[in-house]
Short mmCIF file of the C-alpha atoms (twelve columns), coordinates in Angstrom:
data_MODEL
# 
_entry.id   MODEL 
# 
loop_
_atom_site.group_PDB 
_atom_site.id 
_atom_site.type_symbol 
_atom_site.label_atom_id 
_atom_site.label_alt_id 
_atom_site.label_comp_id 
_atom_site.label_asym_id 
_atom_site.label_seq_id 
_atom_site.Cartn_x 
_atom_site.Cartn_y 
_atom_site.Cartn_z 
_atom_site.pdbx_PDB_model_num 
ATOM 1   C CA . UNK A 1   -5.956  -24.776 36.600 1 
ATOM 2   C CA . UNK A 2   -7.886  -27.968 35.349 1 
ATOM 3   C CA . UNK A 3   -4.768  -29.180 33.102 1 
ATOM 4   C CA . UNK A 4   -3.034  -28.743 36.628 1 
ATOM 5   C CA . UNK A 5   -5.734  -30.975 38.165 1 
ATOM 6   C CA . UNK A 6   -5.507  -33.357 35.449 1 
ATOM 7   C CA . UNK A 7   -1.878  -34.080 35.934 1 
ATOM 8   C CA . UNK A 8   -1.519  -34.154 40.082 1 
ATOM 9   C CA . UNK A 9   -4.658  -36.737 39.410 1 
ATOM 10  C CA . UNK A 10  -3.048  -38.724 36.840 1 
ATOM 11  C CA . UNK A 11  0.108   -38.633 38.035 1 
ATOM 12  C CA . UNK A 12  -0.932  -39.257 41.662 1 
ATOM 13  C CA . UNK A 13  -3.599  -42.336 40.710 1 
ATOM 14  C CA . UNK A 14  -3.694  -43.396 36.951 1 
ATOM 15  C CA . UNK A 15  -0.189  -43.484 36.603 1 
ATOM 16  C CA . UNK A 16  0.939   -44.209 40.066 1 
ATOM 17  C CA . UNK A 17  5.048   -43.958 39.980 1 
ATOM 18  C CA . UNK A 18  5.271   -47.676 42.146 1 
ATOM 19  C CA . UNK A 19  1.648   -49.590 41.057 1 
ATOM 20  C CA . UNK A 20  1.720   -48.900 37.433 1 
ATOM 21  C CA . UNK A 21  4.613   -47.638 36.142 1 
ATOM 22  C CA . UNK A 22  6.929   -49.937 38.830 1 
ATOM 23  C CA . UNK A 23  9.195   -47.397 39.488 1 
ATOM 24  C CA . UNK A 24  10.642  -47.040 43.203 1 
ATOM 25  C CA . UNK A 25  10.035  -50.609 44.174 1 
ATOM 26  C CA . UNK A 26  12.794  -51.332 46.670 1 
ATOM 27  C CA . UNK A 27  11.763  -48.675 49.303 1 
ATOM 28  C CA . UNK A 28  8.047   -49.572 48.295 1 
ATOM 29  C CA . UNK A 29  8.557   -53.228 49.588 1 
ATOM 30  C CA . UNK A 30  12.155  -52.259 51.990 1 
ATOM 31  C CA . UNK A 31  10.029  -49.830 54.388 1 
ATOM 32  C CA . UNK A 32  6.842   -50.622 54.185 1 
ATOM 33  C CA . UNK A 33  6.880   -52.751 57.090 1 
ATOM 34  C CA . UNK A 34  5.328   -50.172 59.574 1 
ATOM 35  C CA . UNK A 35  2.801   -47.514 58.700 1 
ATOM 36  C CA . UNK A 36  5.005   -44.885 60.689 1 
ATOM 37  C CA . UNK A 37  8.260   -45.466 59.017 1 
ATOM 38  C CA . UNK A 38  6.454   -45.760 55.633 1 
ATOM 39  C CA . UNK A 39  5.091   -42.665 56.611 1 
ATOM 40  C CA . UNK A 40  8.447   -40.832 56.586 1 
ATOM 41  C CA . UNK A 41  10.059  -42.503 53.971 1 
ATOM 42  C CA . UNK A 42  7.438   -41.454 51.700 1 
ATOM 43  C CA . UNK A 43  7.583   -37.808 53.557 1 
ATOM 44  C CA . UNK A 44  11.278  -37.805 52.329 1 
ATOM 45  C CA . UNK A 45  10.513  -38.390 49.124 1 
ATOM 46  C CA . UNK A 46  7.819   -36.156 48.581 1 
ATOM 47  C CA . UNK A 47  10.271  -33.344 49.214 1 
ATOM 48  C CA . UNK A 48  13.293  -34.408 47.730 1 
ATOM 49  C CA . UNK A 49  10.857  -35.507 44.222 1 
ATOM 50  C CA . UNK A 50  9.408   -32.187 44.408 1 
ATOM 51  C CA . UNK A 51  11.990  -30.041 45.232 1 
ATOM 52  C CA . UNK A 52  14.076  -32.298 42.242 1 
ATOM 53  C CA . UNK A 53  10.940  -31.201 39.645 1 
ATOM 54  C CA . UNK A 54  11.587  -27.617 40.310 1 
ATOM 55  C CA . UNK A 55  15.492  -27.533 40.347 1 
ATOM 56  C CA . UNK A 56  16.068  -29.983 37.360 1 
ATOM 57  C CA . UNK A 57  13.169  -27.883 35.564 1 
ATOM 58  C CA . UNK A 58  15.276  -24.972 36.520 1 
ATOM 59  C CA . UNK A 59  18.109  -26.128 35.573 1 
ATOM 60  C CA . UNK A 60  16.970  -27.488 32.086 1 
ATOM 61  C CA . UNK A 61  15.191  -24.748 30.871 1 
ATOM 62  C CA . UNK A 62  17.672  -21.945 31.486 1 
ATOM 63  C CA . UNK A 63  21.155  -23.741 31.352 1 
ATOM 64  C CA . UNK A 64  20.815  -26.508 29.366 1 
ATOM 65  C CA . UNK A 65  18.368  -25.796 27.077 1 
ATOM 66  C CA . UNK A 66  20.143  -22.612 26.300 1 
ATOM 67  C CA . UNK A 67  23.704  -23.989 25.921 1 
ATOM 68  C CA . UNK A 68  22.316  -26.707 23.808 1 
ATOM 69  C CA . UNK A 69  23.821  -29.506 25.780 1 
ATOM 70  C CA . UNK A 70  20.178  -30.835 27.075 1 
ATOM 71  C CA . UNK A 71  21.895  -34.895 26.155 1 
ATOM 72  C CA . UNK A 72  23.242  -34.166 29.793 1 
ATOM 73  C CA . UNK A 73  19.647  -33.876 31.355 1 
ATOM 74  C CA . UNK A 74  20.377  -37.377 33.162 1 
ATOM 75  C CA . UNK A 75  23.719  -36.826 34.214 1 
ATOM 76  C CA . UNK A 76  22.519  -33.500 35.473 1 
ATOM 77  C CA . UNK A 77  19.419  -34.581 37.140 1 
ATOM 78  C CA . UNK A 78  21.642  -37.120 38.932 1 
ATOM 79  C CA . UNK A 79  23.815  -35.108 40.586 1 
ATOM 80  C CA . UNK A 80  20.989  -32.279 41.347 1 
ATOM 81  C CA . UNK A 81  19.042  -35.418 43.292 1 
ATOM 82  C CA . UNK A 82  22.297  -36.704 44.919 1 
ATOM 83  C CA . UNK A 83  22.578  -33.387 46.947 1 
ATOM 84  C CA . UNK A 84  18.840  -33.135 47.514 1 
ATOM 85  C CA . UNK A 85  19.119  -36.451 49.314 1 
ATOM 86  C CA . UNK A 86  22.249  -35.920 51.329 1 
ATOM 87  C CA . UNK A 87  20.199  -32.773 52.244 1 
ATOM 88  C CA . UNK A 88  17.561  -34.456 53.678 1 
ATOM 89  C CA . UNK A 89  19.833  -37.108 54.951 1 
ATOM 90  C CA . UNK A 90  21.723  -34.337 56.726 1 
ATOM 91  C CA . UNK A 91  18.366  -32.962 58.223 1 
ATOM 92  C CA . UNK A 92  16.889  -35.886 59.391 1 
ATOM 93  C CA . UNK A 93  19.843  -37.079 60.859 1 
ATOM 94  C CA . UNK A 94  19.841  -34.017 63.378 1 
ATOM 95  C CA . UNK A 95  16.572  -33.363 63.414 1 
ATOM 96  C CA . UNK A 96  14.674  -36.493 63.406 1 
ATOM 97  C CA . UNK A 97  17.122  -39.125 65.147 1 
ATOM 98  C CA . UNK A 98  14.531  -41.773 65.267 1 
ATOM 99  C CA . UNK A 99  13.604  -41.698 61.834 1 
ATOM 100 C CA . UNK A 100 16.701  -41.398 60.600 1 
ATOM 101 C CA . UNK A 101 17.441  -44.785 61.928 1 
ATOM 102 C CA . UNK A 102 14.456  -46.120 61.271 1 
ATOM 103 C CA . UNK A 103 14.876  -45.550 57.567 1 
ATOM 104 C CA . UNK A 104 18.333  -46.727 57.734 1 
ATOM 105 C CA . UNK A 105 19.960  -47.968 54.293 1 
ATOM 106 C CA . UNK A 106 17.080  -46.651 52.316 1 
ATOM 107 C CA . UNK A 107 17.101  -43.202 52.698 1 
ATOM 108 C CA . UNK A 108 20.441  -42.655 50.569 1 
ATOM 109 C CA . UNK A 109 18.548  -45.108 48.667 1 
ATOM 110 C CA . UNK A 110 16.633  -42.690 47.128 1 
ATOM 111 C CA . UNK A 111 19.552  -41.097 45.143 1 
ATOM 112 C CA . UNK A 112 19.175  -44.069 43.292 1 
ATOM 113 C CA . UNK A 113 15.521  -44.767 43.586 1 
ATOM 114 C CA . UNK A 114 14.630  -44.598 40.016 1 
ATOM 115 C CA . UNK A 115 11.038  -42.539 40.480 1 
ATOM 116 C CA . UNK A 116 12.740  -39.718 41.210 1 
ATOM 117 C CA . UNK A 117 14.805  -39.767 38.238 1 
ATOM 118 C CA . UNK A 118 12.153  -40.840 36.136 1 
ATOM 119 C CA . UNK A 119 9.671   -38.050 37.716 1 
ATOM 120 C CA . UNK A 120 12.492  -35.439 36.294 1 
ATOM 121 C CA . UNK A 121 12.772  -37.155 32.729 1 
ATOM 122 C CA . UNK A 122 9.374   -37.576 32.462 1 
ATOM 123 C CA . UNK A 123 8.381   -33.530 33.075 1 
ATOM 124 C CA . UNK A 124 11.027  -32.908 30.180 1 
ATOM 125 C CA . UNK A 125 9.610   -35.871 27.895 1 
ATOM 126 C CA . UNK A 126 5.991   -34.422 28.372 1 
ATOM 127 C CA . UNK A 127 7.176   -30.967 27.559 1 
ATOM 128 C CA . UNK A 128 6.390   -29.609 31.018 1 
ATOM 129 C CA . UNK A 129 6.797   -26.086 32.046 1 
ATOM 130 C CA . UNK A 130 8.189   -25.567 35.404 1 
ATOM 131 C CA . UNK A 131 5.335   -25.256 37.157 1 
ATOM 132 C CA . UNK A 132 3.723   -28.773 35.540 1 
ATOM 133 C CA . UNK A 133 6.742   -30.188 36.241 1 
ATOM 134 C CA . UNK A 134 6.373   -29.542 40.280 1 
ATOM 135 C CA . UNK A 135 3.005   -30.611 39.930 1 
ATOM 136 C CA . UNK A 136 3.236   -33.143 38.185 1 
ATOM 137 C CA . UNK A 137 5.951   -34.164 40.802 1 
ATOM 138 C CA . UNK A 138 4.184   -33.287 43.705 1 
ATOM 139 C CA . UNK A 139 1.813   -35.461 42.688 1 
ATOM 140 C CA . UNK A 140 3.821   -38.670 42.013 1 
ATOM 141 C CA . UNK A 141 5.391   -38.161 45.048 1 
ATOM 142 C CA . UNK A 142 1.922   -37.640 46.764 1 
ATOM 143 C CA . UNK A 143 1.201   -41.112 44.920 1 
ATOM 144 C CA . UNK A 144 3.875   -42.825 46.262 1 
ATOM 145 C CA . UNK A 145 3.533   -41.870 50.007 1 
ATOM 146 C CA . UNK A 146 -0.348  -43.115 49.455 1 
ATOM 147 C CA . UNK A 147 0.612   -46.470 48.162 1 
ATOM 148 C CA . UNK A 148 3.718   -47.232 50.613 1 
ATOM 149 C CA . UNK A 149 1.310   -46.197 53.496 1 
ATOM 150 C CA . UNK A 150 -1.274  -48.623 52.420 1 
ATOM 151 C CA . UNK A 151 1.125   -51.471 51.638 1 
ATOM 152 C CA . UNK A 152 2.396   -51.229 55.024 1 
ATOM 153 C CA . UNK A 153 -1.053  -50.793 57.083 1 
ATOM 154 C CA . UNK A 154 -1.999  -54.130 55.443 1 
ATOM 155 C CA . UNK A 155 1.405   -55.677 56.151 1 
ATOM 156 C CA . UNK A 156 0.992   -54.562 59.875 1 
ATOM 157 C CA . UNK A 157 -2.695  -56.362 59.820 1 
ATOM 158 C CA . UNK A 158 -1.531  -59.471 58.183 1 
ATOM 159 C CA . UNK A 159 1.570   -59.577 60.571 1 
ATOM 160 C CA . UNK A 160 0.393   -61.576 62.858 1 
ATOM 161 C CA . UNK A 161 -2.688  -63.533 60.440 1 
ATOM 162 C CA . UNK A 162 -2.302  -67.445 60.105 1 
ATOM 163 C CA . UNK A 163 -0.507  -67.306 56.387 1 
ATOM 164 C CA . UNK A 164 0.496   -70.487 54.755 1 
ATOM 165 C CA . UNK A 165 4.035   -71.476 55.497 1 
ATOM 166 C CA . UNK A 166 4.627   -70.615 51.527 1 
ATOM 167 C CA . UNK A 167 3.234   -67.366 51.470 1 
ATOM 168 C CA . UNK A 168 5.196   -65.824 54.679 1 
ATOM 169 C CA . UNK A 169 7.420   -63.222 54.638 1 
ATOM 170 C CA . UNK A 170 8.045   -61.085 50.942 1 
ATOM 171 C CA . UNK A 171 5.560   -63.895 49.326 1 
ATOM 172 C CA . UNK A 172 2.274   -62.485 50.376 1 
ATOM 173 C CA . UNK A 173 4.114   -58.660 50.564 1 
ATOM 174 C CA . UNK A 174 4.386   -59.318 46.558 1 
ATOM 175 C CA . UNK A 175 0.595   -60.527 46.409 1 
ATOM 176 C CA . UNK A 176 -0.588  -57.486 48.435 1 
ATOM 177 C CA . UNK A 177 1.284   -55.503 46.122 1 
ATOM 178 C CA . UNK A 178 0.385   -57.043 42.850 1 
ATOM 179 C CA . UNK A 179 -3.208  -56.915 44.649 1 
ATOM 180 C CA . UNK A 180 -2.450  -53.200 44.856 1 
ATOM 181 C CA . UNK A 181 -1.842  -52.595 41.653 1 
ATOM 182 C CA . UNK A 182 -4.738  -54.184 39.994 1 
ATOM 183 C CA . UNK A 183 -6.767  -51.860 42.122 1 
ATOM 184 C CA . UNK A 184 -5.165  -48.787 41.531 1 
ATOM 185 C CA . UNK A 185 -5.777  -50.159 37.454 1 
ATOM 186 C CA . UNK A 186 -9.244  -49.062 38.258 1 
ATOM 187 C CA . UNK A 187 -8.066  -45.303 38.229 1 
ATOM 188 C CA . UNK A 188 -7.230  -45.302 34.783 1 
ATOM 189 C CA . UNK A 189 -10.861 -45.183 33.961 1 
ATOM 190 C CA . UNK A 190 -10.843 -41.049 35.155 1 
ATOM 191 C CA . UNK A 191 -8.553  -40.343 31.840 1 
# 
């Protein structure tokens, strides 16, 4: 249970997927513009990078692992997120109208946002079992949604702040950001 703890913490704080490992950086700063949307975006990826850790865990340990063709992990983890997203996609399209406009373009973004691929390839690089692997992307997921949820609180604050004409717009988003990260660099002191 504590090497469980160990990696939702780590994977969640030290090695945050978008402040330290700058993974996922075009929804980060694409939807981060209000707390609410940021909200579901990260929502939407929580599930699909979960549910991703379980299948492509699934997946690798009893059919490619087996057949001794594991060199198509990517190829295969690909495709398994592709129809995780247009799952969603399909979902929160009849579901959840407003968000699904709200999230517009990015949400099939995240077939090719490249934490959730590199939240599957890292739980077979570290050797995960499968239930590490949902942890550990539970967690990174978890990790994200945290960080695009504070980006875009403090972009709705500064919104309407007197900012230098030079630093308006995706100027001072990157210095919040970069701001961000050196904070979250604190966490790595829990290892």
């Amino acid at each position: 249970m504590s090497e469980l703890l160990g990696i939702a913490i780590g994977s969640a704080f030290i090695s945050n997927v978008v402040l330290s490992q700058f993974l996922g950086i075009c929804p980060f700063l694409g939807v981060s513009k209000k707390v609410k949307t940021a909200a579901g975006m990260g929502s939407a990826v929580v599930f699909v990078i979960t549910l991703a850790s379980l299948v492509a865990g699934v997946i690798y340990k009893f059919m490619l692992v087996p057949l001794n063709i594991t060199y198509l992990q990517t190829i295969v983890f690909i495709l398994v997120i592709a129809a995780l997203v247009q799952f969603v996609e399909m979902f929160l399209k009849k579901k959840m109208k407003g968000l699904y406009q709200a999230l517009g373009v990015y949400l099939p973004l995240i077939t090719t946002n490249c934490a959730v691929l590199g939240v599957a390839l890292t739980n077979v690089t570290k050797s995960y079992d499968i239930l590490q692997g949902v942890v550990n992307g539970f967690a990174t997921a978890v990790g994200f949604l945290i960080a695009i949820v504070i980006l875009a609180g403090i972009r709705e604050k500064i919104e309407y702040n007197n900012i230098p004409k030079a630093f308006r717009g995706m100027p001072i988003v990157l210095l919040t950001a970069c701001l961000m990260a050196i904070a979250f660099f604190g966490f790595s002191g829990l290892k």
